[in-house]
mmCIF file of C-alpha atoms and ligand atoms in Angstrom:
data_model
loop_
_atom_site.group_PDB
_atom_site.id
_atom_site.type_symbol
_atom_site.label_atom_id
_atom_site.label_comp_id
_atom_site.label_asym_id
_atom_site.label_seq_id
_atom_site.Cartn_x
_atom_site.Cartn_y
_atom_site.Cartn_z
ATOM 1 C CA MET Y 20 217.222 52.734 -127.165
ATOM 2 C CA ASP Y 21 216.501 49.120 -126.286
ATOM 3 C CA THR Y 22 213.129 47.836 -127.410
ATOM 4 C CA PRO Y 23 211.908 44.781 -125.491
ATOM 5 C CA LEU Y 24 211.677 41.667 -127.614
ATOM 6 C CA ALA Y 25 208.409 39.821 -127.203
ATOM 7 C CA ARG Y 26 208.178 36.113 -127.961
ATOM 8 C CA LEU Y 27 205.815 34.634 -130.517
ATOM 9 C CA GLN Y 28 206.612 31.122 -129.480
ATOM 10 C CA ARG Y 29 207.826 29.779 -126.180
ATOM 11 C CA ALA Y 30 209.903 26.735 -127.117
ATOM 12 C CA PRO Y 31 213.614 27.579 -126.889
ATOM 13 C CA GLN Y 32 215.205 27.698 -130.344
ATOM 14 C CA GLU Y 33 218.217 25.531 -129.438
ATOM 15 C CA ASP Y 34 216.042 22.586 -128.406
ATOM 16 C CA CYS Y 35 213.976 22.909 -131.561
ATOM 17 C CA PHE Y 36 217.129 22.918 -133.652
ATOM 18 C CA ALA Y 37 218.561 19.854 -131.872
ATOM 19 C CA ASP Y 38 215.281 17.903 -132.055
ATOM 20 C CA ASN Y 39 214.596 18.833 -135.658
ATOM 21 C CA LEU Y 40 218.121 18.143 -136.828
ATOM 22 C CA LEU Y 41 218.216 14.746 -135.109
ATOM 23 C CA ALA Y 42 214.777 13.839 -136.484
ATOM 24 C CA GLY Y 43 215.699 15.075 -139.972
ATOM 25 C CA LEU Y 44 218.989 13.180 -140.000
ATOM 26 C CA ALA Y 45 217.146 9.978 -139.060
ATOM 27 C CA ARG Y 46 214.952 10.262 -142.191
ATOM 28 C CA THR Y 47 215.687 8.948 -145.677
ATOM 29 C CA PRO Y 48 216.491 11.143 -147.493
ATOM 30 C CA LYS Y 49 218.024 13.265 -144.726
ATOM 31 C CA GLU Y 50 216.556 16.773 -144.371
ATOM 32 C CA ILE Y 51 216.428 19.840 -142.149
ATOM 33 C CA ALA Y 52 213.992 22.790 -142.215
ATOM 34 C CA CYS Y 53 215.512 25.850 -143.897
ATOM 35 C CA LYS Y 54 214.399 28.164 -141.069
ATOM 36 C CA TYR Y 55 217.462 26.932 -139.135
ATOM 37 C CA PHE Y 56 219.740 28.809 -141.551
ATOM 38 C CA TYR Y 57 218.968 32.020 -139.725
ATOM 39 C CA ASP Y 58 221.043 32.261 -136.584
ATOM 40 C CA GLU Y 59 223.032 35.496 -136.361
ATOM 41 C CA ALA Y 60 225.848 34.239 -138.647
ATOM 42 C CA GLY Y 61 223.311 32.847 -141.154
ATOM 43 C CA SER Y 62 221.338 36.103 -141.226
ATOM 44 C CA ARG Y 63 224.551 38.016 -141.962
ATOM 45 C CA LEU Y 64 225.450 35.574 -144.749
ATOM 46 C CA PHE Y 65 221.970 36.005 -146.168
ATOM 47 C CA ASP Y 66 222.524 39.785 -146.219
ATOM 48 C CA ARG Y 67 225.637 39.132 -148.299
ATOM 49 C CA ILE Y 68 223.635 36.912 -150.679
ATOM 50 C CA CYS Y 69 221.216 39.803 -151.193
ATOM 51 C CA ASP Y 70 224.095 41.953 -152.500
ATOM 52 C CA LEU Y 71 225.475 39.340 -154.916
ATOM 53 C CA PRO Y 72 225.422 40.189 -158.634
ATOM 54 C CA GLU Y 73 223.747 36.834 -159.442
ATOM 55 C CA TYR Y 74 220.998 37.242 -156.815
ATOM 56 C CA TYR Y 75 218.679 39.533 -158.819
ATOM 57 C CA GLN Y 76 215.794 39.149 -156.325
ATOM 58 C CA THR Y 77 216.755 41.771 -153.752
ATOM 59 C CA ARG Y 78 217.719 44.589 -156.084
ATOM 60 C CA THR Y 79 214.717 43.953 -158.351
ATOM 61 C CA GLU Y 80 212.250 43.906 -155.469
ATOM 62 C CA THR Y 81 213.866 46.974 -153.879
ATOM 63 C CA ALA Y 82 213.623 48.882 -157.174
ATOM 64 C CA LEU Y 83 209.959 47.858 -157.542
ATOM 65 C CA LEU Y 84 209.176 48.971 -153.999
ATOM 66 C CA THR Y 85 210.925 52.293 -154.544
ATOM 67 C CA ARG Y 86 209.198 52.911 -157.865
ATOM 68 C CA HIS Y 87 205.707 52.066 -156.581
ATOM 69 C CA ALA Y 88 205.952 53.169 -152.933
ATOM 70 C CA GLY Y 89 203.435 55.994 -153.408
ATOM 71 C CA GLU Y 90 200.849 53.700 -154.978
ATOM 72 C CA ILE Y 91 201.424 51.057 -152.289
ATOM 73 C CA ALA Y 92 201.076 53.620 -149.495
ATOM 74 C CA ALA Y 93 197.793 54.844 -151.004
ATOM 75 C CA LEU Y 94 196.437 51.278 -151.112
ATOM 76 C CA MET Y 95 197.487 50.621 -147.483
ATOM 77 C CA GLY Y 96 196.061 53.901 -146.235
ATOM 78 C CA PRO Y 97 197.105 56.088 -143.279
ATOM 79 C CA GLN Y 98 197.957 55.076 -139.710
ATOM 80 C CA VAL Y 99 198.487 51.388 -140.320
ATOM 81 C CA GLU Y 100 200.405 48.948 -138.182
ATOM 82 C CA ILE Y 101 202.941 47.234 -140.454
ATOM 83 C CA VAL Y 102 203.468 43.595 -139.483
ATOM 84 C CA GLU Y 103 206.554 42.268 -141.236
ATOM 85 C CA PHE Y 104 207.014 38.507 -141.426
ATOM 86 C CA GLY Y 105 210.750 37.686 -141.231
ATOM 87 C CA ALA Y 106 212.226 41.139 -140.761
ATOM 88 C CA GLY Y 107 215.596 40.472 -142.392
ATOM 89 C CA SER Y 108 217.718 43.573 -142.818
ATOM 90 C CA LEU Y 109 214.810 46.055 -142.641
ATOM 91 C CA ARG Y 110 216.078 47.818 -145.769
ATOM 92 C CA LYS Y 111 212.801 47.244 -147.573
ATOM 93 C CA ALA Y 112 210.677 48.186 -144.567
ATOM 94 C CA ARG Y 113 212.330 51.598 -144.548
ATOM 95 C CA ILE Y 114 211.159 52.249 -148.128
ATOM 96 C CA LEU Y 115 207.614 51.423 -147.072
ATOM 97 C CA LEU Y 116 207.707 53.358 -143.796
ATOM 98 C CA ASP Y 117 209.053 56.446 -145.582
ATOM 99 C CA ALA Y 118 206.143 56.401 -148.065
ATOM 100 C CA LEU Y 119 203.299 55.694 -145.604
ATOM 101 C CA ALA Y 120 201.125 58.419 -144.144
ATOM 102 C CA ALA Y 121 201.691 58.499 -140.364
ATOM 103 C CA PRO Y 122 202.352 54.768 -139.847
ATOM 104 C CA ARG Y 123 201.186 53.822 -136.351
ATOM 105 C CA ALA Y 124 203.483 50.931 -135.477
ATOM 106 C CA TYR Y 125 206.015 48.541 -136.931
ATOM 107 C CA THR Y 126 205.883 44.940 -135.723
ATOM 108 C CA PRO Y 127 208.698 42.837 -137.217
ATOM 109 C CA LEU Y 128 208.621 39.099 -136.513
ATOM 110 C CA ASP Y 129 211.873 37.226 -136.901
ATOM 111 C CA ILE Y 130 213.397 33.954 -135.792
ATOM 112 C CA SER Y 131 216.790 35.495 -134.908
ATOM 113 C CA GLY Y 132 216.487 37.504 -131.686
ATOM 114 C CA ALA Y 133 220.058 38.812 -131.600
ATOM 115 C CA TYR Y 134 219.868 39.963 -135.198
ATOM 116 C CA LEU Y 135 216.431 41.538 -134.725
ATOM 117 C CA ALA Y 136 217.561 43.449 -131.633
ATOM 118 C CA GLY Y 137 220.432 45.044 -133.571
ATOM 119 C CA VAL Y 138 218.505 46.104 -136.639
ATOM 120 C CA VAL Y 139 215.535 47.382 -134.651
ATOM 121 C CA ARG Y 140 217.872 49.490 -132.531
ATOM 122 C CA SER Y 141 219.093 51.221 -135.687
ATOM 123 C CA LEU Y 142 215.513 51.745 -136.889
ATOM 124 C CA ALA Y 143 214.478 53.270 -133.550
ATOM 125 C CA ALA Y 144 217.061 56.005 -133.974
ATOM 126 C CA ASP Y 145 215.705 56.964 -137.405
ATOM 127 C CA TYR Y 146 211.964 56.754 -136.619
ATOM 128 C CA PRO Y 147 211.581 58.123 -133.087
ATOM 129 C CA ALA Y 148 207.785 58.612 -133.430
ATOM 130 C CA LEU Y 149 207.047 55.062 -134.574
ATOM 131 C CA ALA Y 150 205.931 52.390 -132.070
ATOM 132 C CA LEU Y 151 208.335 49.450 -132.525
ATOM 133 C CA ARG Y 152 207.217 45.965 -131.447
ATOM 134 C CA PRO Y 153 209.891 43.430 -132.433
ATOM 135 C CA MET Y 154 208.817 39.846 -131.820
ATOM 136 C CA VAL Y 155 211.132 36.863 -131.791
ATOM 137 C CA GLY Y 156 209.630 33.641 -132.991
ATOM 138 C CA ASP Y 157 208.654 31.318 -135.748
ATOM 139 C CA PHE Y 158 205.853 32.879 -137.756
ATOM 140 C CA SER Y 159 205.465 29.625 -139.675
ATOM 141 C CA GLN Y 160 204.200 28.041 -136.424
ATOM 142 C CA SER Y 161 202.383 30.721 -134.491
ATOM 143 C CA LEU Y 162 200.791 34.017 -135.468
ATOM 144 C CA ASP Y 163 199.214 35.261 -132.302
ATOM 145 C CA ILE Y 164 200.168 38.937 -132.441
ATOM 146 C CA PRO Y 165 198.745 40.948 -129.532
ATOM 147 C CA ALA Y 166 196.676 43.963 -130.633
ATOM 148 C CA LEU Y 167 197.779 47.484 -129.773
ATOM 149 C CA PRO Y 168 195.465 49.324 -127.332
ATOM 150 C CA ASP Y 169 193.845 51.446 -130.083
ATOM 151 C CA ASN Y 170 193.726 48.483 -132.495
ATOM 152 C CA PRO Y 171 194.984 50.185 -135.698
ATOM 153 C CA ARG Y 172 194.387 48.607 -139.099
ATOM 154 C CA ARG Y 173 197.101 46.114 -139.963
ATOM 155 C CA ALA Y 174 198.999 45.651 -143.221
ATOM 156 C CA GLY Y 175 201.204 42.603 -143.601
ATOM 157 C CA PHE Y 176 204.575 42.846 -145.319
ATOM 158 C CA PHE Y 177 206.252 39.649 -146.513
ATOM 159 C CA PRO Y 178 209.004 40.590 -148.968
ATOM 160 C CA GLY Y 179 211.900 38.574 -150.376
ATOM 161 C CA SER Y 180 209.843 35.681 -151.779
ATOM 162 C CA THR Y 181 210.221 33.783 -148.509
ATOM 163 C CA ILE Y 182 206.820 32.294 -149.375
ATOM 164 C CA GLY Y 183 208.791 30.283 -151.969
ATOM 165 C CA ASN Y 184 210.607 28.437 -149.176
ATOM 166 C CA PHE Y 185 207.347 26.708 -148.226
ATOM 167 C CA ARG Y 186 205.914 23.775 -150.181
ATOM 168 C CA PRO Y 187 202.783 24.916 -152.044
ATOM 169 C CA GLU Y 188 200.379 23.287 -149.497
ATOM 170 C CA ALA Y 189 202.303 24.849 -146.596
ATOM 171 C CA ALA Y 190 202.444 28.201 -148.430
ATOM 172 C CA LEU Y 191 198.670 28.129 -148.806
ATOM 173 C CA ALA Y 192 198.213 27.324 -145.101
ATOM 174 C CA LEU Y 193 200.644 30.110 -144.151
ATOM 175 C CA LEU Y 194 198.795 32.667 -146.299
ATOM 176 C CA ARG Y 195 195.548 31.625 -144.600
ATOM 177 C CA ARG Y 196 197.123 32.066 -141.145
ATOM 178 C CA MET Y 197 198.534 35.441 -142.143
ATOM 179 C CA ARG Y 198 195.105 36.554 -143.317
ATOM 180 C CA CYS Y 199 193.697 35.653 -139.874
ATOM 181 C CA GLY Y 200 196.619 37.323 -138.052
ATOM 182 C CA LEU Y 201 196.095 40.525 -140.028
ATOM 183 C CA ASN Y 202 192.521 40.921 -138.731
ATOM 184 C CA GLY Y 203 191.079 41.927 -142.083
ATOM 185 C CA GLY Y 204 194.145 43.879 -143.243
ATOM 186 C CA GLY Y 205 195.890 43.365 -146.588
ATOM 187 C CA LEU Y 206 199.213 41.738 -147.387
ATOM 188 C CA LEU Y 207 202.080 43.103 -149.504
ATOM 189 C CA ILE Y 208 204.109 40.117 -150.636
ATOM 190 C CA GLY Y 209 207.157 39.628 -152.868
ATOM 191 C CA VAL Y 210 207.169 36.544 -155.107
ATOM 192 C CA ASP Y 211 210.002 35.319 -157.297
ATOM 193 C CA LEU Y 212 208.941 34.327 -160.807
ATOM 194 C CA VAL Y 213 209.543 31.334 -163.057
ATOM 195 C CA LYS Y 214 212.212 32.288 -165.615
ATOM 196 C CA ASP Y 215 215.233 31.095 -167.623
ATOM 197 C CA PRO Y 216 216.610 28.216 -165.520
ATOM 198 C CA HIS Y 217 220.184 29.426 -166.102
ATOM 199 C CA LEU Y 218 219.427 32.685 -164.302
ATOM 200 C CA LEU Y 219 217.860 30.752 -161.434
ATOM 201 C CA HIS Y 220 220.769 28.357 -161.277
ATOM 202 C CA ALA Y 221 223.312 31.197 -161.145
ATOM 203 C CA ALA Y 222 221.403 32.938 -158.331
ATOM 204 C CA TYR Y 223 221.869 29.914 -156.035
ATOM 205 C CA ASN Y 224 225.373 28.963 -157.227
ATOM 206 C CA ASP Y 225 227.210 32.292 -157.028
ATOM 207 C CA ALA Y 226 230.814 32.567 -158.135
ATOM 208 C CA ALA Y 227 231.997 33.933 -154.773
ATOM 209 C CA GLY Y 228 230.619 30.904 -152.929
ATOM 210 C CA VAL Y 229 228.509 32.891 -150.432
ATOM 211 C CA THR Y 230 225.444 30.670 -150.933
ATOM 212 C CA ALA Y 231 227.650 27.636 -150.282
ATOM 213 C CA MET Y 232 228.801 29.216 -146.997
ATOM 214 C CA PHE Y 233 225.186 30.038 -146.123
ATOM 215 C CA ASN Y 234 224.170 26.429 -146.755
ATOM 216 C CA LYS Y 235 227.122 25.050 -144.763
ATOM 217 C CA ASN Y 236 226.371 27.439 -141.892
ATOM 218 C CA LEU Y 237 223.749 24.854 -140.878
ATOM 219 C CA LEU Y 238 226.580 22.437 -140.142
ATOM 220 C CA ALA Y 239 228.714 25.154 -138.539
ATOM 221 C CA ARG Y 240 225.728 26.094 -136.372
ATOM 222 C CA ALA Y 241 225.312 22.470 -135.259
ATOM 223 C CA ASN Y 242 229.021 22.422 -134.366
ATOM 224 C CA ARG Y 243 228.673 25.677 -132.380
ATOM 225 C CA GLU Y 244 225.417 24.945 -130.597
ATOM 226 C CA LEU Y 245 225.024 21.189 -130.419
ATOM 227 C CA ASP Y 246 228.524 19.944 -129.912
ATOM 228 C CA ALA Y 247 228.534 18.311 -133.345
ATOM 229 C CA ASP Y 248 231.707 17.591 -135.313
ATOM 230 C CA PHE Y 249 230.683 18.151 -138.930
ATOM 231 C CA ASP Y 250 233.713 18.595 -141.224
ATOM 232 C CA LEU Y 251 232.534 21.420 -143.498
ATOM 233 C CA ASN Y 252 235.047 20.429 -146.184
ATOM 234 C CA ALA Y 253 233.526 16.958 -146.382
ATOM 235 C CA PHE Y 254 230.181 18.322 -147.722
ATOM 236 C CA ALA Y 255 229.429 19.991 -151.080
ATOM 237 C CA HIS Y 256 226.857 22.728 -151.649
ATOM 238 C CA TYR Y 257 224.556 21.514 -154.458
ATOM 239 C CA ALA Y 258 221.609 23.595 -155.728
ATOM 240 C CA PRO Y 259 219.993 22.401 -158.980
ATOM 241 C CA TYR Y 260 216.808 23.863 -160.520
ATOM 242 C CA ASN Y 261 214.011 21.303 -160.793
ATOM 243 C CA ALA Y 262 212.131 22.635 -163.829
ATOM 244 C CA GLY Y 263 209.229 20.185 -163.451
ATOM 245 C CA ALA Y 264 208.514 21.288 -159.883
ATOM 246 C CA GLN Y 265 209.507 24.913 -160.632
ATOM 247 C CA ARG Y 266 211.869 25.128 -157.672
ATOM 248 C CA ILE Y 267 215.505 25.384 -156.698
ATOM 249 C CA GLU Y 268 216.439 22.489 -154.427
ATOM 250 C CA MET Y 269 219.360 22.926 -152.081
ATOM 251 C CA TYR Y 270 221.419 20.107 -150.617
ATOM 252 C CA LEU Y 271 224.613 19.404 -148.700
ATOM 253 C CA VAL Y 272 226.110 16.289 -150.261
ATOM 254 C CA SER Y 273 228.501 14.113 -148.289
ATOM 255 C CA LEU Y 274 231.765 13.844 -150.229
ATOM 256 C CA ARG Y 275 232.788 10.650 -148.510
ATOM 257 C CA ARG Y 276 231.514 7.955 -146.241
ATOM 258 C CA GLN Y 277 231.634 9.498 -142.800
ATOM 259 C CA ARG Y 278 230.284 9.411 -139.282
ATOM 260 C CA VAL Y 279 229.282 12.571 -137.440
ATOM 261 C CA SER Y 280 228.697 12.892 -133.728
ATOM 262 C CA LEU Y 281 225.850 15.107 -132.506
ATOM 263 C CA ARG Y 282 224.678 15.371 -128.897
ATOM 264 C CA GLY Y 283 226.258 11.992 -128.176
ATOM 265 C CA ARG Y 284 224.644 10.251 -131.191
ATOM 266 C CA LEU Y 285 226.533 8.948 -134.208
ATOM 267 C CA ILE Y 286 225.098 9.715 -137.643
ATOM 268 C CA GLU Y 287 226.274 7.844 -140.724
ATOM 269 C CA PHE Y 288 226.570 9.482 -144.147
ATOM 270 C CA ALA Y 289 227.205 7.371 -147.229
ATOM 271 C CA GLN Y 290 229.460 8.782 -149.934
ATOM 272 C CA GLY Y 291 227.274 11.005 -152.142
ATOM 273 C CA GLU Y 292 224.379 11.033 -149.669
ATOM 274 C CA PRO Y 293 222.345 14.281 -149.755
ATOM 275 C CA LEU Y 294 221.022 16.317 -146.838
ATOM 276 C CA HIS Y 295 218.121 18.379 -148.199
ATOM 277 C CA THR Y 296 218.272 21.901 -146.745
ATOM 278 C CA GLU Y 297 215.925 24.116 -148.774
ATOM 279 C CA ASP Y 298 213.417 24.445 -151.604
ATOM 280 C CA SER Y 299 212.790 27.784 -153.262
ATOM 281 C CA HIS Y 300 209.587 27.623 -155.301
ATOM 282 C CA LYS Y 301 208.996 29.967 -158.215
ATOM 283 C CA TYR Y 302 205.552 31.071 -159.406
ATOM 284 C CA THR Y 303 203.966 32.728 -162.391
ATOM 285 C CA ILE Y 304 201.923 35.835 -161.578
ATOM 286 C CA GLU Y 305 198.781 33.853 -162.384
ATOM 287 C CA SER Y 306 199.676 30.760 -160.322
ATOM 288 C CA PHE Y 307 200.471 32.926 -157.290
ATOM 289 C CA ARG Y 308 197.252 34.950 -157.600
ATOM 290 C CA GLU Y 309 195.304 31.712 -157.810
ATOM 291 C CA MET Y 310 196.877 30.497 -154.550
ATOM 292 C CA ALA Y 311 196.169 33.869 -152.879
ATOM 293 C CA CYS Y 312 192.476 33.548 -153.861
ATOM 294 C CA ARG Y 313 192.353 30.061 -152.355
ATOM 295 C CA ALA Y 314 193.780 31.542 -149.136
ATOM 296 C CA GLY Y 315 190.886 34.027 -148.933
ATOM 297 C CA PHE Y 316 192.585 37.101 -150.413
ATOM 298 C CA ASN Y 317 191.500 39.299 -153.301
ATOM 299 C CA PRO Y 318 194.563 40.002 -155.466
ATOM 300 C CA ARG Y 319 194.201 43.755 -155.959
ATOM 301 C CA ALA Y 320 197.454 44.971 -157.577
ATOM 302 C CA VAL Y 321 200.673 43.472 -158.904
ATOM 303 C CA TRP Y 322 203.928 45.120 -159.937
ATOM 304 C CA THR Y 323 206.710 43.514 -161.935
ATOM 305 C CA ASP Y 324 209.901 44.631 -163.712
ATOM 306 C CA GLU Y 325 210.362 44.764 -167.501
ATOM 307 C CA GLU Y 326 212.164 41.409 -167.557
ATOM 308 C CA ARG Y 327 209.486 39.838 -165.339
ATOM 309 C CA LEU Y 328 212.098 38.561 -162.895
ATOM 310 C CA PHE Y 329 210.152 39.323 -159.715
ATOM 311 C CA SER Y 330 206.671 40.394 -158.622
ATOM 312 C CA ILE Y 331 205.103 42.269 -155.706
ATOM 313 C CA HIS Y 332 201.425 41.649 -154.948
ATOM 314 C CA TRP Y 333 198.942 43.635 -152.871
ATOM 315 C CA LEU Y 334 196.327 41.241 -151.582
ATOM 316 C CA GLU Y 335 193.210 42.360 -149.735
ATOM 317 C CA SER Y 336 191.430 40.186 -147.205
ATOM 318 C CA ARG Y 337 188.014 38.992 -148.300
HETATM 319 C C1 AVI A 419 214.917 33.688 -147.995
HETATM 320 N N1 AVI A 419 214.716 33.009 -149.272
HETATM 321 C C2 AVI A 419 213.650 33.651 -150.027
HETATM 322 C C3 AVI A 419 215.938 32.809 -150.058
HETATM 323 C C4 AVI A 419 215.596 32.155 -151.411
HETATM 324 O O1 AVI A 419 215.997 32.703 -152.434
HETATM 325 O O2 AVI A 419 214.915 31.133 -151.430
HETATM 326 C C5 AVI A 419 216.937 31.976 -149.303
HETATM 327 C C6 AVI A 419 218.153 31.657 -150.118
HETATM 328 N N2 AVI A 419 218.688 30.473 -150.226
HETATM 329 C C7 AVI A 419 219.745 30.543 -150.981
HETATM 330 N N3 AVI A 419 219.883 31.788 -151.412
HETATM 331 C C8 AVI A 419 218.911 32.502 -150.856
#
């Protein structure tokens, strides 16, 4: 079954990528928004990251969801519309959908249309009674989600600690927008926790080099889509943990002085010059709950594992 993909945002992705990359490369230090990781190839690489032994996040969050699915479903109530922000592989959504009482609809929002179409097709086969409303777009920009005719209660689902990829001020603004988009519904959100920096470092510097490939996919994507000529071997993946700011910072560092052509423009890189590609902020349970309160939510329940690696929060709208 093919489910039509609605658009959250009209601007074509390719133009956004070109404009943002050119603008980011003109800045000092050079930077690019991490949302551009997720073309189809990047989404597949991210799936591989989720299965890495060093990347504890996915398996810990999945185990928490599985263990507490009944409790979560009771808090969400029957006949809800699940709105998932950044649908990813849908593995976690299935755990939720299986536990919920007669879920009304599933509305995944994701930036990668091709990827979303494929995963939603597989979900449609397994949940024939569920209304599926995949929406392609950038939920960090626009959250105008059309209501279903019978206007069911909404519950937001934002797993994977993607909130950590926003700077704290932007994370707060996003939580506020989500609260508005949910029309009074609650939000189930996964948040990675502050911990031993060695564990954090290993999670973003895996031995198999998948995170490095994921990071460099930004350059490969520019080569594919924007006629750029980045030499992937001339950049190093570098992802240190900044303990003061409680975040992983991810960079591509130019290994030599070089000039790259992109859409007819020439961009200079000095030897050792960084291109900042991502931040991944970590929270304590208390610091995240405090931010949720400032965004207008009431933190109602929180689940964490014995080692306190990861947390899942149920936030109710005030
Ligand atoms: C999607 N996001 C929560 C991931 C993270 O851990 O910040 C993206 C990622 N970057 C490198 N590895 C995973």
